[in-house]
N, CA and C atoms as an extended XYZ file, in Angstrom:
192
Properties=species:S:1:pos:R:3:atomname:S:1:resname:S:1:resid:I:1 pbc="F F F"
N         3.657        6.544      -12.465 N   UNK     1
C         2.412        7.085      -12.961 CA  UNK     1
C         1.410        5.995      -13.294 C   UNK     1
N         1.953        4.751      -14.080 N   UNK     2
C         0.823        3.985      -14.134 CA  UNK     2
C         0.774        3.027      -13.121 C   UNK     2
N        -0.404        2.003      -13.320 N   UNK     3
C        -0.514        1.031      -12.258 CA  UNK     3
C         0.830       -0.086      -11.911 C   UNK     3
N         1.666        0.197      -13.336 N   UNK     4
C         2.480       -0.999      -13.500 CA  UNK     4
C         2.236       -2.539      -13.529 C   UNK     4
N         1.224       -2.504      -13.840 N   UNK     5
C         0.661       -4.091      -13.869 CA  UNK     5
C         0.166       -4.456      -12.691 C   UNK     5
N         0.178       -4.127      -11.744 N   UNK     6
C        -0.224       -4.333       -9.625 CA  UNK     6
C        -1.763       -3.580      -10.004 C   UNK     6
N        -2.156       -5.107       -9.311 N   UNK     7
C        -3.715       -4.927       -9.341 CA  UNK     7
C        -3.862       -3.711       -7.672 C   UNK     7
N        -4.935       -3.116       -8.370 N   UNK     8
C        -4.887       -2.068       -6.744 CA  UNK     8
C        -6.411       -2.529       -6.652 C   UNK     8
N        -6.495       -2.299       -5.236 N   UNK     9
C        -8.019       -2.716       -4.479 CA  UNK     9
C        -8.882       -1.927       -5.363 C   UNK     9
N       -10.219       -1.553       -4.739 N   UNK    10
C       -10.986       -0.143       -5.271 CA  UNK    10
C       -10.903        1.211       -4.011 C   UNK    10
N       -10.227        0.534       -3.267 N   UNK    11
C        -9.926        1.261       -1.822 CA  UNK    11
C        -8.687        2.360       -2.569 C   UNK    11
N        -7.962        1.276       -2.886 N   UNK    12
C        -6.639        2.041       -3.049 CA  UNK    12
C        -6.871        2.861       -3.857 C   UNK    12
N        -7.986        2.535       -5.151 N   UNK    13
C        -8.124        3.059       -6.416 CA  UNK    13
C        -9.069        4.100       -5.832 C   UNK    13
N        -9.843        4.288       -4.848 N   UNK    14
C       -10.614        5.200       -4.511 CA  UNK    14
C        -9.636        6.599       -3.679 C   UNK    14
N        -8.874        6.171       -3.161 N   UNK    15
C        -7.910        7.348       -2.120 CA  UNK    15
C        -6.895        7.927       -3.539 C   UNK    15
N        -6.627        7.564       -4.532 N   UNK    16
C        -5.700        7.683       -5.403 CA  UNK    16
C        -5.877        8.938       -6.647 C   UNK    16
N        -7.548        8.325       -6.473 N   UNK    17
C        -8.595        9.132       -7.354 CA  UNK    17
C        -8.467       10.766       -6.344 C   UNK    17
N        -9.184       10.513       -5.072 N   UNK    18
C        -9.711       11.475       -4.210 CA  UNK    18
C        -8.238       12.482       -4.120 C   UNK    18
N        -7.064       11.972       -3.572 N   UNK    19
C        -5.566       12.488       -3.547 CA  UNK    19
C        -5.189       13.547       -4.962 C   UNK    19
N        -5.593       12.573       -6.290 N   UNK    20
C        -4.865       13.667       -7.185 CA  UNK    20
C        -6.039       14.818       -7.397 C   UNK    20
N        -7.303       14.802       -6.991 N   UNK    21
C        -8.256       15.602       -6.894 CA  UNK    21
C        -7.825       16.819       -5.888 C   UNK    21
N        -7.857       16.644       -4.670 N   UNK    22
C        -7.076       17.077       -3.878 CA  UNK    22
C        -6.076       18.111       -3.804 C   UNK    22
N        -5.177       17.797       -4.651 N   UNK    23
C        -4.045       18.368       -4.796 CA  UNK    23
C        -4.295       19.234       -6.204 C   UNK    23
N        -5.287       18.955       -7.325 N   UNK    24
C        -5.982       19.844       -7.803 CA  UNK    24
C        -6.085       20.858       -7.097 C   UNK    24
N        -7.162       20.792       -6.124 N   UNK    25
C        -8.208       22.314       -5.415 CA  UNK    25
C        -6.429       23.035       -4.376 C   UNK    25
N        -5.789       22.073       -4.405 N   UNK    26
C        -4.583       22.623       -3.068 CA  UNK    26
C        -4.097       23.726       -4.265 C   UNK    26
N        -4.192       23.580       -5.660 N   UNK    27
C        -3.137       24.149       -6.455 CA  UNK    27
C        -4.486       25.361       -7.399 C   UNK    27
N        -5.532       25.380       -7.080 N   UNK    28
C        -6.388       26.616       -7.339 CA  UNK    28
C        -7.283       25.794       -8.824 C   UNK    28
N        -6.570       24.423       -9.101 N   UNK    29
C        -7.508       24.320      -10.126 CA  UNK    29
C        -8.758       23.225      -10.376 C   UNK    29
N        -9.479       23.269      -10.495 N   UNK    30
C       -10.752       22.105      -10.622 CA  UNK    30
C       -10.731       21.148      -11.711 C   UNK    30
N       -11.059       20.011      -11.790 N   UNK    31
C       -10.974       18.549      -12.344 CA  UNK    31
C       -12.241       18.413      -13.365 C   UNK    31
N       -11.859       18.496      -14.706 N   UNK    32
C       -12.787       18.830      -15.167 CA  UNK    32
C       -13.601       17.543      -15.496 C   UNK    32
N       -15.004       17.767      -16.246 N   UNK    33
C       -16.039       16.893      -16.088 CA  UNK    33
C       -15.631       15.819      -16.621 C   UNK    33
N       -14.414       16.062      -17.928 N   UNK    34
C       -13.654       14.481      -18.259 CA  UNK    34
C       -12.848       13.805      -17.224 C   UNK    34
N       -12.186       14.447      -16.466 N   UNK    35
C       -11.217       13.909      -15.456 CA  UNK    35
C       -12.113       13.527      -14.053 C   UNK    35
N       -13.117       13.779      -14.108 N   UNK    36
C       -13.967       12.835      -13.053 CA  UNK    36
C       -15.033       11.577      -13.432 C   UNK    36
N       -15.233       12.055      -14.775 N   UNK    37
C       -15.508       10.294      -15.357 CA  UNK    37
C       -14.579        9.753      -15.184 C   UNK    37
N       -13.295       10.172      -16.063 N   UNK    38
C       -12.141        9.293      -15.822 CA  UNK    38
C       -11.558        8.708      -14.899 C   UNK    38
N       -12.047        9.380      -13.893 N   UNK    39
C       -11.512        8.846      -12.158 CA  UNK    39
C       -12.816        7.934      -11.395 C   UNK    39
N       -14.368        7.915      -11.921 N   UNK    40
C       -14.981        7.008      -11.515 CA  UNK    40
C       -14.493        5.590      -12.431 C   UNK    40
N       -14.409        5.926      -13.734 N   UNK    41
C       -14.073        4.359      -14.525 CA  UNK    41
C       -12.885        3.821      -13.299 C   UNK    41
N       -12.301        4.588      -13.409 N   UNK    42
C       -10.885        4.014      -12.845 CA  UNK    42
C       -11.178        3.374      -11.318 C   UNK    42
N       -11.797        4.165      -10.582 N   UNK    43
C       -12.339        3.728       -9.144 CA  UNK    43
C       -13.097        2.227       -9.333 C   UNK    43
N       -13.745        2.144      -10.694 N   UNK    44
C       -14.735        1.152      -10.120 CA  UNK    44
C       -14.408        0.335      -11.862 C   UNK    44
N       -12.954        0.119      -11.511 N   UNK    45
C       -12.976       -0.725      -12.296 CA  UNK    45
C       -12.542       -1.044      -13.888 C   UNK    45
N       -13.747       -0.419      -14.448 N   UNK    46
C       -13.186       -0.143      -15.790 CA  UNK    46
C       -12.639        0.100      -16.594 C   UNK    46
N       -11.542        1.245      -16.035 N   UNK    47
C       -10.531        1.480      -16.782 CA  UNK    47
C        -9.434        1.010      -16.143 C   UNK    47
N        -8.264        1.049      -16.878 N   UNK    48
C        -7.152        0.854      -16.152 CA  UNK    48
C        -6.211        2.346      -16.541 C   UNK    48
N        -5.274        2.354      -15.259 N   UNK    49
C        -4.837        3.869      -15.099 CA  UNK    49
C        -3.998        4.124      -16.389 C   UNK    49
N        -3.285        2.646      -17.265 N   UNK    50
C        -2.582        3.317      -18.035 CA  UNK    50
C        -3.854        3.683      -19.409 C   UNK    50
N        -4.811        2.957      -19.741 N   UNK    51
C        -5.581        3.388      -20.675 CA  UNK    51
C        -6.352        4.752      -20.439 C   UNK    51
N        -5.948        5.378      -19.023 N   UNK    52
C        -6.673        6.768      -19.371 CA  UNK    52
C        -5.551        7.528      -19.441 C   UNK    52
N        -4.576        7.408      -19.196 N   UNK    53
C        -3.093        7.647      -19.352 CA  UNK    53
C        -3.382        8.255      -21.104 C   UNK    53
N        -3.195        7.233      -21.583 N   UNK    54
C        -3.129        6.825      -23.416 CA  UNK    54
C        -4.479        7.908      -23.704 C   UNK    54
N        -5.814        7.866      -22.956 N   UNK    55
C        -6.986        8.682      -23.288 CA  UNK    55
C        -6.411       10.379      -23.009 C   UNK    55
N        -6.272       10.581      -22.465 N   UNK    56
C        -5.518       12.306      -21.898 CA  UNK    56
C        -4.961       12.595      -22.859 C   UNK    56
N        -3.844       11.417      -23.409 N   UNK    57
C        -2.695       11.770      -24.191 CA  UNK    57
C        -3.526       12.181      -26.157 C   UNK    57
N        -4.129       11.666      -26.253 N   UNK    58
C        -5.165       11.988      -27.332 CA  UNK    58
C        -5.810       13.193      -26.764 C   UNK    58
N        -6.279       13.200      -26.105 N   UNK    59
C        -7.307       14.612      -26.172 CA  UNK    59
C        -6.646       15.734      -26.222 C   UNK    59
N        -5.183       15.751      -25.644 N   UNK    60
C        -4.351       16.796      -25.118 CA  UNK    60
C        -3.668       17.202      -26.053 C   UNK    60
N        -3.476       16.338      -27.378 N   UNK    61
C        -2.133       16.697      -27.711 CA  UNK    61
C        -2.985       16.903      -29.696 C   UNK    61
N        -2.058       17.689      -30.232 N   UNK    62
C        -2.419       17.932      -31.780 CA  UNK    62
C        -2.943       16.258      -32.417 C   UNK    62
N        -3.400       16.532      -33.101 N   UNK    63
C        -3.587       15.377      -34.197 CA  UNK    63
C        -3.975       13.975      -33.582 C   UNK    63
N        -4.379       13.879      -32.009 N   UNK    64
C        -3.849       12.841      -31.334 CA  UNK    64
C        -5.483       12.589      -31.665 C   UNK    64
């Protein structure tokens, strides 16, 4: 799930983004307006996959 420390291109980080999107709409549901910021930071840079990892995990969960 996370990057594991392996730097990924913005290529890779761009098909990775587009893929779990993807498989969203394959499964009937849409990516909401947080999870596509979250997937441009990540595309271009800014974030890294485990700090939105850690961000989800706060928004998602009680008290977080």
């Amino acid at each position: 799930m996370s990057d594991g420390g392996r730097i990924r291109t913005r290529e890779q980080r761009l098909n990775g983004v587009l893929e779990a999107f993807h498989s969203c709409h394959l499964d009937g549901l849409q990516p909401s307006p947080d999870a596509i910021r979250d997937g441009w930071h990540y595309i271009e840079g800014r974030r890294t996959l485990d700090e939105l990892i850690q961000d989800v995990i706060r928004r998602h969960t009680k008290g977080g």
